[in-house]
Short mmCIF file of C-alpha atoms in Angstrom, two decimals:
data_model
loop_
_atom_site.label_atom_id
_atom_site.label_comp_id
_atom_site.label_asym_id
_atom_site.label_seq_id
_atom_site.Cartn_x
_atom_site.Cartn_y
_atom_site.Cartn_z
CA MET A 24 23.25 42.74 17.93
CA ASN A 25 19.73 43.50 19.12
CA PRO A 26 17.61 40.24 19.37
CA LEU A 27 14.60 42.05 17.89
CA LEU A 28 16.66 43.09 14.85
CA ILE A 29 17.85 39.48 14.36
CA ALA A 30 14.25 38.21 14.47
CA VAL A 31 13.13 40.82 11.93
CA LEU A 32 16.00 39.92 9.59
CA LEU A 33 15.21 36.20 9.83
CA PHE A 34 11.54 36.70 9.01
CA GLN A 35 12.22 39.16 6.17
CA THR A 36 14.92 37.09 4.43
CA PRO A 37 13.72 34.67 1.73
CA PHE A 38 14.43 31.01 2.40
CA ILE A 39 16.82 29.37 -0.06
CA GLN A 40 17.57 25.68 0.29
CA SER A 41 21.13 25.01 1.38
CA SER A 42 21.66 22.59 -1.52
CA ASN A 43 20.91 25.40 -4.02
CA SER A 44 18.62 23.04 -5.92
CA LEU A 45 14.89 23.48 -5.86
CA TYR A 46 12.35 20.93 -7.13
CA MET A 47 8.70 21.76 -7.64
CA VAL A 48 5.50 20.67 -9.33
CA CYS A 49 3.14 23.31 -10.69
CA ARG A 50 -0.56 22.86 -11.47
CA SER A 51 -2.12 25.41 -13.76
CA ASP A 52 -5.20 26.24 -15.77
CA GLY A 53 -4.45 27.56 -19.21
CA THR A 54 -5.81 28.90 -22.46
CA HIS A 55 -4.15 27.82 -25.69
CA THR A 56 -5.22 29.53 -28.91
CA VAL A 57 -4.23 28.95 -32.54
CA THR A 58 -5.12 31.85 -34.85
CA GLU A 59 -4.82 32.12 -38.62
CA ARG A 60 -2.65 35.18 -39.23
CA SER A 61 -4.17 36.35 -42.51
CA SER A 62 -7.81 36.35 -41.37
CA GLY A 63 -7.45 36.55 -37.58
CA GLU A 64 -9.79 33.55 -37.32
CA VAL A 65 -9.37 31.33 -34.26
CA ILE A 66 -8.69 27.84 -35.57
CA GLN A 67 -8.49 26.10 -32.21
CA GLU A 68 -8.84 27.03 -28.54
CA THR A 69 -8.36 24.72 -25.57
CA THR A 70 -8.40 25.27 -21.82
CA PRO A 71 -6.21 22.52 -20.37
CA GLU A 72 -5.28 21.78 -16.79
CA GLU A 73 -1.54 21.16 -16.79
CA PHE A 74 1.09 19.78 -14.43
CA VAL A 75 4.76 20.64 -14.92
CA MET A 76 7.74 19.70 -12.77
CA PHE A 77 10.77 21.99 -12.54
CA ASN A 78 14.34 21.56 -11.34
CA VAL A 79 15.98 24.89 -10.48
CA ASP A 80 19.75 25.22 -10.08
CA LEU A 81 20.15 28.41 -8.04
CA THR A 82 23.96 28.27 -8.16
CA ARG A 83 24.11 28.40 -11.96
CA ASN A 84 20.86 30.40 -12.43
CA ARG A 85 19.14 27.86 -14.66
CA ILE A 86 15.93 25.83 -14.85
CA ARG A 87 14.61 22.78 -16.69
CA SER A 88 11.28 21.01 -16.84
CA HIS A 89 10.50 17.31 -16.80
CA LYS A 90 9.64 17.59 -20.51
CA GLU A 91 13.17 18.37 -21.69
CA SER A 92 16.65 17.93 -20.30
CA LYS A 93 17.95 21.26 -21.69
CA TRP A 94 18.73 23.89 -19.07
CA ASN A 95 17.49 27.46 -19.61
CA ASP A 96 18.85 30.63 -18.02
CA ILE A 97 16.86 32.34 -15.26
CA GLN A 98 16.95 35.46 -13.13
CA VAL A 99 15.90 35.70 -9.51
CA LYS A 100 13.75 38.81 -9.03
CA GLY A 101 12.51 39.22 -5.48
CA ASN A 102 10.52 36.09 -4.62
CA SER A 103 10.28 34.99 -8.27
CA ILE A 104 12.37 32.87 -10.57
CA VAL A 105 11.94 34.32 -14.07
CA GLN A 106 12.69 32.78 -17.46
CA GLU A 107 12.41 34.94 -20.57
CA TYR A 108 13.17 34.10 -24.19
CA LYS A 109 12.71 35.96 -27.45
CA GLY A 110 14.08 34.68 -30.72
CA VAL A 111 13.56 33.19 -34.15
CA LYS A 112 14.39 29.59 -35.01
CA GLN A 113 13.55 27.80 -38.26
CA GLY A 114 11.16 30.57 -39.30
CA ILE A 115 9.24 30.54 -36.03
CA GLN A 116 9.27 33.64 -33.84
CA ALA A 117 9.06 32.79 -30.15
CA ASN A 118 8.29 35.02 -27.16
CA MET A 119 8.14 33.30 -23.79
CA TYR A 120 7.88 34.46 -20.19
CA GLY A 121 7.63 32.15 -17.22
CA GLU A 122 7.61 32.79 -13.50
CA VAL A 123 7.77 30.34 -10.59
CA PRO A 124 8.16 31.09 -6.88
CA LEU A 125 11.50 31.08 -5.07
CA ASN A 126 9.71 30.36 -1.80
CA LEU A 127 7.19 27.53 -2.05
CA PRO A 128 4.27 27.18 -2.23
CA GLY A 129 3.57 30.06 -4.55
CA PRO A 130 2.12 31.28 -7.86
CA PHE A 131 2.98 30.04 -11.37
CA LEU A 132 2.64 32.15 -14.53
CA MET A 133 3.49 31.35 -18.14
CA ASN A 134 2.87 33.37 -21.31
CA ALA A 135 4.14 32.19 -24.68
CA SER A 136 3.54 32.90 -28.34
CA PHE A 137 4.94 31.18 -31.41
CA THR A 138 4.36 32.72 -34.83
CA ASN A 139 5.14 31.62 -38.38
CA ASP A 140 3.82 32.87 -41.74
CA GLN A 141 0.46 31.08 -41.39
CA VAL A 142 -0.51 30.85 -37.72
CA LYS A 143 0.06 32.24 -34.25
CA TYR A 144 -0.05 29.95 -31.23
CA GLN A 145 -0.61 31.62 -27.85
CA ALA A 146 -0.56 29.99 -24.44
CA ARG A 147 -1.27 31.49 -21.05
CA SER A 148 -1.31 29.52 -17.81
CA GLU A 149 -1.67 30.46 -14.16
CA GLY A 150 -1.59 28.25 -11.12
CA GLU A 151 0.37 27.27 -8.04
CA CYS A 152 3.62 25.43 -7.39
CA ARG A 153 4.56 23.29 -4.43
CA GLU A 154 7.86 21.78 -3.39
CA ILE A 155 8.81 18.17 -4.17
CA ASP A 156 12.01 16.27 -3.40
CA SER A 157 14.67 15.04 -5.84
CA THR A 158 13.37 11.46 -5.69
CA THR A 159 9.91 12.58 -6.81
CA TRP A 160 11.54 14.65 -9.59
CA ASN A 161 13.57 11.66 -10.82
CA GLU A 162 10.55 9.34 -10.73
CA GLY A 163 8.42 11.88 -12.60
CA VAL A 164 11.03 12.39 -15.34
CA GLU A 165 11.37 8.62 -15.76
CA MET A 166 7.57 8.15 -15.99
CA PHE A 167 7.29 10.97 -18.56
CA ASN A 168 10.13 9.56 -20.69
CA ASN A 169 8.67 6.04 -20.55
CA ALA A 170 5.23 7.33 -21.57
CA ARG A 171 6.74 9.34 -24.42
CA SER A 172 8.74 6.38 -25.75
CA THR A 173 5.65 4.11 -25.86
CA SER A 174 3.43 6.59 -27.70
#
């Protein structure tokens, strides 16, 4: 095979870790809005800076955050790992879309809305993710769980 063709293929092929697990931390700036549905009045609006850690299992096409142990299904689309959910649970309609990079570092995007009879909660965050190792992931999950159990 032509050496030039091999070089082009290597540089054009996305890098996937051989372990098929990917760990990352994402920092984002967001806007969270709570609106009364009947009047359209904004009840509360915040603009938080957030940090979220993710563990991605590329073999089983699933993702989880440090905030919950439940795995969620994903799709790999180009250089993005995409999680989408639409559904109704306990009278709350949820629409969520999240995107993290397959190749790190890279952009983070999250849009979510939760609606019941009285209010609509909307969240939008954008930022950047960077790679971490499994030890950092495990330590972060433990710190989060310890903080949650003491509050």
